[in-house]
């Protein structure tokens, strides 16, 4: 079987020159939609926390990935519905056995310094992610993608040259995977697999992403970065499809306070911001065309520290089950958040294509039944009035995270008599706290890297670098390994969720929705892209009427 994806001539590329023609109202028009364009094409949005990194091979958070998709471009991109479309590669062919992908690169792709983008740049970038010396938190993603020998290479057991990626010539890249994986093309849209400019990295080391040093190949370049304040990117004239880009400048403002961000949005300083917990109903009534909510493939959960450094109580599945049962998810999604989120009893987001949620006993119980079972389980584990359980919940600074933590601690207190203290930390510190298991219970949020259940369930495996609770179950490990080769992995994925629920590996709390205030004249936001992988080059600001 041969599968080929090719780029058709984009209407926007062919017609964008029309945008420069003034209309009767003195505004340029969008070459495809015909909408009048605002004279100032600037997009400003808010992010909660500073960026731990914008280095594609080191990025581990959603906000960093958003920046990376502007500054860099991978082999493939995503359209507004989440379909894979050409990026640096015009398309690819797949061998009959589904193991070898051959990508053809466009000869017009350039780095921001004018150098051509070559297959060797992708080989260097992907090997860099796999190199143990890079210490990439996302090196495991190469195994998820299925790149041949990724596990051994990232572990330092094989040389980098054995990784299943090679440049046949400057415009032909070959990637070999270990088993047929229908989702592999989508993994090529992820920053870990982006190209890297070797000369720049070797010249500047850890400082290569500073604005004065960085060389990138995306639609934008980095013009300014002020830690804890803002990150600004501007159009890259060297980008192969620059003529189709309309937004001139993109600014991410780092604002830790959701309510402060909302105030600045209402004052006209932002085009987009997240809606604070519980305020969506009011804002939807007051601003019906600006307050929006739509599914987003992320899951919110609490993790338990089950490592040797964790509290003895959390090593007991009965305690974990009791704590999970006592969380009234309906109150959290309907009263605390009130933005269209869904109560979660499994980790995998309900809207992932092809996913069918298995029967989880807890999900069909009333909250009164859950509470009764929780009390019984905690007592069996030896905790109660004479031996009270105390825990600390750690979360990264956010009013919404704080509101949820307060609600959960009250539920535990009221139902189980558990005393929970709360601790918030700045984002980078929080990541270290979780990664080093210096916590008891911690807030977690996971957003899908690709549209397939394994993007969630791999976190339950013993060896996952994002298994910050150190949960380990041999059957789960075996099932996830079997799923990699299965023609129909759905039953295996469902069984993993059933085991995780029975073990109370985590406390799934809710499945996200994107709940935002968005300016009426910010156009073409990809609300149908479940993963919310957006590109500033696809957006534009329409003229006010």
PDB file of N, CA, C and O in Angstrom, residues 238-279:
ATOM      1  N   UNK A 238      11.422  35.119   5.557  1.00  0.00           N
ATOM      2  CA  UNK A 238      12.035  33.982   4.873  1.00  0.00           C
ATOM      3  C   UNK A 238      11.113  32.760   4.816  1.00  0.00           C
ATOM      4  O   UNK A 238      11.442  31.767   4.144  1.00  0.00           O
ATOM      5  N   UNK A 239       9.996  32.808   5.523  1.00  0.00           N
ATOM      6  CA  UNK A 239       9.089  31.655   5.538  1.00  0.00           C
ATOM      7  C   UNK A 239       8.556  31.403   4.131  1.00  0.00           C
ATOM      8  O   UNK A 239       8.136  32.339   3.437  1.00  0.00           O
ATOM      9  N   UNK A 240       8.534  30.157   3.710  1.00  0.00           N
ATOM     10  CA  UNK A 240       8.188  29.820   2.328  1.00  0.00           C
ATOM     11  C   UNK A 240       6.787  30.279   1.932  1.00  0.00           C
ATOM     12  O   UNK A 240       6.517  30.551   0.762  1.00  0.00           O
ATOM     13  N   UNK A 241       5.887  30.389   2.918  1.00  0.00           N
ATOM     14  CA  UNK A 241       4.515  30.799   2.617  1.00  0.00           C
ATOM     15  C   UNK A 241       4.180  32.134   3.283  1.00  0.00           C
ATOM     16  O   UNK A 241       3.051  32.390   3.645  1.00  0.00           O
ATOM     17  N   UNK A 242       5.183  32.988   3.407  1.00  0.00           N
ATOM     18  CA  UNK A 242       4.996  34.271   4.089  1.00  0.00           C
ATOM     19  C   UNK A 242       3.912  35.118   3.432  1.00  0.00           C
ATOM     20  O   UNK A 242       3.191  35.857   4.109  1.00  0.00           O
ATOM     21  N   UNK A 243       3.777  35.019   2.114  1.00  0.00           N
ATOM     22  CA  UNK A 243       2.781  35.840   1.422  1.00  0.00           C
ATOM     23  C   UNK A 243       1.359  35.536   1.862  1.00  0.00           C
ATOM     24  O   UNK A 243       0.459  36.350   1.677  1.00  0.00           O
ATOM     25  N   UNK A 244       1.144  34.354   2.454  1.00  0.00           N
ATOM     26  CA  UNK A 244      -0.208  33.977   2.894  1.00  0.00           C
ATOM     27  C   UNK A 244      -0.460  34.319   4.349  1.00  0.00           C
ATOM     28  O   UNK A 244      -1.548  34.081   4.858  1.00  0.00           O
ATOM     29  N   UNK A 245       0.553  34.855   5.038  1.00  0.00           N
ATOM     30  CA  UNK A 245       0.401  35.220   6.446  1.00  0.00           C
ATOM     31  C   UNK A 245      -0.184  36.628   6.543  1.00  0.00           C
ATOM     32  O   UNK A 245       0.227  37.527   5.801  1.00  0.00           O
ATOM     33  N   UNK A 246      -1.125  36.820   7.464  1.00  0.00           N
ATOM     34  CA  UNK A 246      -1.763  38.127   7.616  1.00  0.00           C
ATOM     35  C   UNK A 246      -1.397  38.771   8.946  1.00  0.00           C
ATOM     36  O   UNK A 246      -1.094  39.958   9.013  1.00  0.00           O
ATOM     37  N   UNK A 247      -1.430  37.997  10.035  1.00  0.00           N
ATOM     38  CA  UNK A 247      -1.058  38.548  11.338  1.00  0.00           C
ATOM     39  C   UNK A 247       0.423  38.948  11.308  1.00  0.00           C
ATOM     40  O   UNK A 247       1.287  38.136  10.991  1.00  0.00           O
ATOM     41  N   UNK A 248       0.698  40.196  11.656  1.00  0.00           N
ATOM     42  CA  UNK A 248       2.065  40.708  11.606  1.00  0.00           C
ATOM     43  C   UNK A 248       2.845  40.434  12.886  1.00  0.00           C
ATOM     44  O   UNK A 248       4.048  40.182  12.844  1.00  0.00           O
ATOM     45  N   UNK A 249       2.166  40.505  14.022  1.00  0.00           N
ATOM     46  CA  UNK A 249       2.849  40.386  15.311  1.00  0.00           C
ATOM     47  C   UNK A 249       1.970  39.629  16.296  1.00  0.00           C
ATOM     48  O   UNK A 249       0.758  39.840  16.343  1.00  0.00           O
ATOM     49  N   UNK A 250       2.587  38.767  17.077  1.00  0.00           N
ATOM     50  CA  UNK A 250       1.878  37.965  18.072  1.00  0.00           C
ATOM     51  C   UNK A 250       2.566  38.164  19.424  1.00  0.00           C
ATOM     52  O   UNK A 250       3.779  37.987  19.533  1.00  0.00           O
ATOM     53  N   UNK A 251       1.776  38.519  20.435  1.00  0.00           N
ATOM     54  CA  UNK A 251       2.329  38.726  21.771  1.00  0.00           C
ATOM     55  C   UNK A 251       1.607  37.847  22.782  1.00  0.00           C
ATOM     56  O   UNK A 251       0.378  37.871  22.865  1.00  0.00           O
ATOM     57  N   UNK A 252       2.385  37.071  23.519  1.00  0.00           N
ATOM     58  CA  UNK A 252       1.851  36.290  24.637  1.00  0.00           C
ATOM     59  C   UNK A 252       2.184  37.049  25.914  1.00  0.00           C
ATOM     60  O   UNK A 252       3.365  37.230  26.237  1.00  0.00           O
ATOM     61  N   UNK A 253       1.161  37.520  26.628  1.00  0.00           N
ATOM     62  CA  UNK A 253       1.365  38.200  27.900  1.00  0.00           C
ATOM     63  C   UNK A 253       1.230  37.195  29.024  1.00  0.00           C
ATOM     64  O   UNK A 253       0.252  36.433  29.074  1.00  0.00           O
ATOM     65  N   UNK A 254       2.188  37.156  29.907  1.00  0.00           N
ATOM     66  CA  UNK A 254       2.195  36.202  31.019  1.00  0.00           C
ATOM     67  C   UNK A 254       1.490  36.860  32.197  1.00  0.00           C
ATOM     68  O   UNK A 254       2.000  37.801  32.809  1.00  0.00           O
ATOM     69  N   UNK A 255       0.274  36.377  32.489  1.00  0.00           N
ATOM     70  CA  UNK A 255      -0.556  36.961  33.548  1.00  0.00           C
ATOM     71  C   UNK A 255      -1.045  35.825  34.432  1.00  0.00           C
ATOM     72  O   UNK A 255      -1.868  35.006  34.009  1.00  0.00           O
ATOM     73  N   UNK A 256      -0.546  35.752  35.660  1.00  0.00           N
ATOM     74  CA  UNK A 256      -0.879  34.633  36.547  1.00  0.00           C
ATOM     75  C   UNK A 256      -2.292  34.697  37.094  1.00  0.00           C
ATOM     76  O   UNK A 256      -2.850  33.675  37.514  1.00  0.00           O
ATOM     77  N   UNK A 257      -2.883  35.873  37.122  1.00  0.00           N
ATOM     78  CA  UNK A 257      -4.202  36.082  37.732  1.00  0.00           C
ATOM     79  C   UNK A 257      -5.272  36.111  36.637  1.00  0.00           C
ATOM     80  O   UNK A 257      -5.297  37.013  35.796  1.00  0.00           O
ATOM     81  N   UNK A 258      -6.175  35.117  36.650  1.00  0.00           N
ATOM     82  CA  UNK A 258      -7.209  35.032  35.628  1.00  0.00           C
ATOM     83  C   UNK A 258      -8.124  36.253  35.621  1.00  0.00           C
ATOM     84  O   UNK A 258      -8.544  36.737  34.571  1.00  0.00           O
ATOM     85  N   UNK A 259      -8.440  36.764  36.812  1.00  0.00           N
ATOM     86  CA  UNK A 259      -9.337  37.912  36.883  1.00  0.00           C
ATOM     87  C   UNK A 259      -8.659  39.182  36.386  1.00  0.00           C
ATOM     88  O   UNK A 259      -9.282  40.024  35.735  1.00  0.00           O
ATOM     89  N   UNK A 260      -7.367  39.314  36.661  1.00  0.00           N
ATOM     90  CA  UNK A 260      -6.620  40.449  36.131  1.00  0.00           C
ATOM     91  C   UNK A 260      -6.561  40.379  34.610  1.00  0.00           C
ATOM     92  O   UNK A 260      -6.684  41.402  33.917  1.00  0.00           O
ATOM     93  N   UNK A 261      -6.390  39.166  34.083  1.00  0.00           N
ATOM     94  CA  UNK A 261      -6.364  38.990  32.632  1.00  0.00           C
ATOM     95  C   UNK A 261      -7.716  39.343  32.020  1.00  0.00           C
ATOM     96  O   UNK A 261      -7.778  39.984  30.956  1.00  0.00           O
ATOM     97  N   UNK A 262      -8.795  38.950  32.682  1.00  0.00           N
ATOM     98  CA  UNK A 262     -10.128  39.278  32.179  1.00  0.00           C
ATOM     99  C   UNK A 262     -10.327  40.795  32.146  1.00  0.00           C
ATOM    100  O   UNK A 262     -10.880  41.349  31.178  1.00  0.00           O
ATOM    101  N   UNK A 263      -9.883  41.470  33.189  1.00  0.00           N
ATOM    102  CA  UNK A 263     -10.004  42.930  33.235  1.00  0.00           C
ATOM    103  C   UNK A 263      -9.260  43.566  32.062  1.00  0.00           C
ATOM    104  O   UNK A 263      -9.763  44.487  31.409  1.00  0.00           O
ATOM    105  N   UNK A 264      -8.079  43.065  31.767  1.00  0.00           N
ATOM    106  CA  UNK A 264      -7.289  43.613  30.666  1.00  0.00           C
ATOM    107  C   UNK A 264      -7.925  43.278  29.312  1.00  0.00           C
ATOM    108  O   UNK A 264      -7.851  44.075  28.373  1.00  0.00           O
ATOM    109  N   UNK A 265      -8.557  42.107  29.228  1.00  0.00           N
ATOM    110  CA  UNK A 265      -9.282  41.772  27.994  1.00  0.00           C
ATOM    111  C   UNK A 265     -10.430  42.757  27.777  1.00  0.00           C
ATOM    112  O   UNK A 265     -10.604  43.297  26.672  1.00  0.00           O
ATOM    113  N   UNK A 266     -11.228  42.967  28.820  1.00  0.00           N
ATOM    114  CA  UNK A 266     -12.378  43.863  28.697  1.00  0.00           C
ATOM    115  C   UNK A 266     -11.943  45.301  28.423  1.00  0.00           C
ATOM    116  O   UNK A 266     -12.720  46.096  27.875  1.00  0.00           O
ATOM    117  N   UNK A 267     -10.703  45.629  28.788  1.00  0.00           N
ATOM    118  CA  UNK A 267     -10.178  46.962  28.506  1.00  0.00           C
ATOM    119  C   UNK A 267      -9.600  47.059  27.095  1.00  0.00           C
ATOM    120  O   UNK A 267      -9.114  48.125  26.701  1.00  0.00           O
ATOM    121  N   UNK A 268      -9.649  45.956  26.363  1.00  0.00           N
ATOM    122  CA  UNK A 268      -9.171  45.972  24.987  1.00  0.00           C
ATOM    123  C   UNK A 268      -7.696  45.693  24.814  1.00  0.00           C
ATOM    124  O   UNK A 268      -7.154  45.861  23.721  1.00  0.00           O
ATOM    125  N   UNK A 269      -7.024  45.229  25.871  1.00  0.00           N
ATOM    126  CA  UNK A 269      -5.585  44.966  25.789  1.00  0.00           C
ATOM    127  C   UNK A 269      -5.271  43.576  25.236  1.00  0.00           C
ATOM    128  O   UNK A 269      -4.128  43.307  24.859  1.00  0.00           O
ATOM    129  N   UNK A 270      -6.242  42.692  25.237  1.00  0.00           N
ATOM    130  CA  UNK A 270      -6.050  41.318  24.796  1.00  0.00           C
ATOM    131  C   UNK A 270      -7.106  40.959  23.766  1.00  0.00           C
ATOM    132  O   UNK A 270      -8.252  41.418  23.849  1.00  0.00           O
ATOM    133  N   UNK A 271      -6.724  40.097  22.817  1.00  0.00           N
ATOM    134  CA  UNK A 271      -7.695  39.533  21.890  1.00  0.00           C
ATOM    135  C   UNK A 271      -8.325  38.262  22.439  1.00  0.00           C
ATOM    136  O   UNK A 271      -9.396  37.851  21.992  1.00  0.00           O
ATOM    137  N   UNK A 272      -7.644  37.627  23.416  1.00  0.00           N
ATOM    138  CA  UNK A 272      -8.143  36.350  23.919  1.00  0.00           C
ATOM    139  C   UNK A 272      -7.585  36.087  25.309  1.00  0.00           C
ATOM    140  O   UNK A 272      -6.435  36.397  25.592  1.00  0.00           O
ATOM    141  N   UNK A 273      -8.422  35.516  26.177  1.00  0.00           N
ATOM    142  CA  UNK A 273      -7.982  35.079  27.492  1.00  0.00           C
ATOM    143  C   UNK A 273      -8.911  33.978  27.989  1.00  0.00           C
ATOM    144  O   UNK A 273     -10.042  33.837  27.510  1.00  0.00           O
ATOM    145  N   UNK A 274      -8.434  33.187  28.944  1.00  0.00           N
ATOM    146  CA  UNK A 274      -9.268  32.157  29.552  1.00  0.00           C
ATOM    147  C   UNK A 274     -10.263  32.803  30.504  1.00  0.00           C
ATOM    148  O   UNK A 274      -9.964  33.811  31.159  1.00  0.00           O
ATOM    149  N   UNK A 275     -11.438  32.210  30.594  1.00  0.00           N
ATOM    150  CA  UNK A 275     -12.472  32.705  31.507  1.00  0.00           C
ATOM    151  C   UNK A 275     -12.231  32.124  32.896  1.00  0.00           C
ATOM    152  O   UNK A 275     -12.053  30.908  33.038  1.00  0.00           O
ATOM    153  N   UNK A 276     -12.212  32.954  33.931  1.00  0.00           N
ATOM    154  CA  UNK A 276     -12.018  32.435  35.292  1.00  0.00           C
ATOM    155  C   UNK A 276     -13.110  31.433  35.669  1.00  0.00           C
ATOM    156  O   UNK A 276     -14.241  31.496  35.181  1.00  0.00           O
ATOM    157  N   UNK A 277     -12.748  30.522  36.549  1.00  0.00           N
ATOM    158  CA  UNK A 277     -13.675  29.465  36.974  1.00  0.00           C
ATOM    159  C   UNK A 277     -14.986  30.063  37.460  1.00  0.00           C
ATOM    160  O   UNK A 277     -15.016  31.009  38.245  1.00  0.00           O
ATOM    161  N   UNK A 278     -16.090  29.490  36.969  1.00  0.00           N
ATOM    162  CA  UNK A 278     -17.420  29.860  37.438  1.00  0.00           C
ATOM    163  C   UNK A 278     -18.026  31.071  36.774  1.00  0.00           C
ATOM    164  O   UNK A 278     -19.215  31.373  36.999  1.00  0.00           O
ATOM    165  N   UNK A 279     -17.280  31.781  35.924  1.00  0.00           N
ATOM    166  CA  UNK A 279     -17.793  33.034  35.369  1.00  0.00           C
ATOM    167  C   UNK A 279     -18.356  32.910  33.958  1.00  0.00           C
ATOM    168  O   UNK A 279     -18.868  33.894  33.401  1.00  0.00           O
TER     169      UNK A 279
END
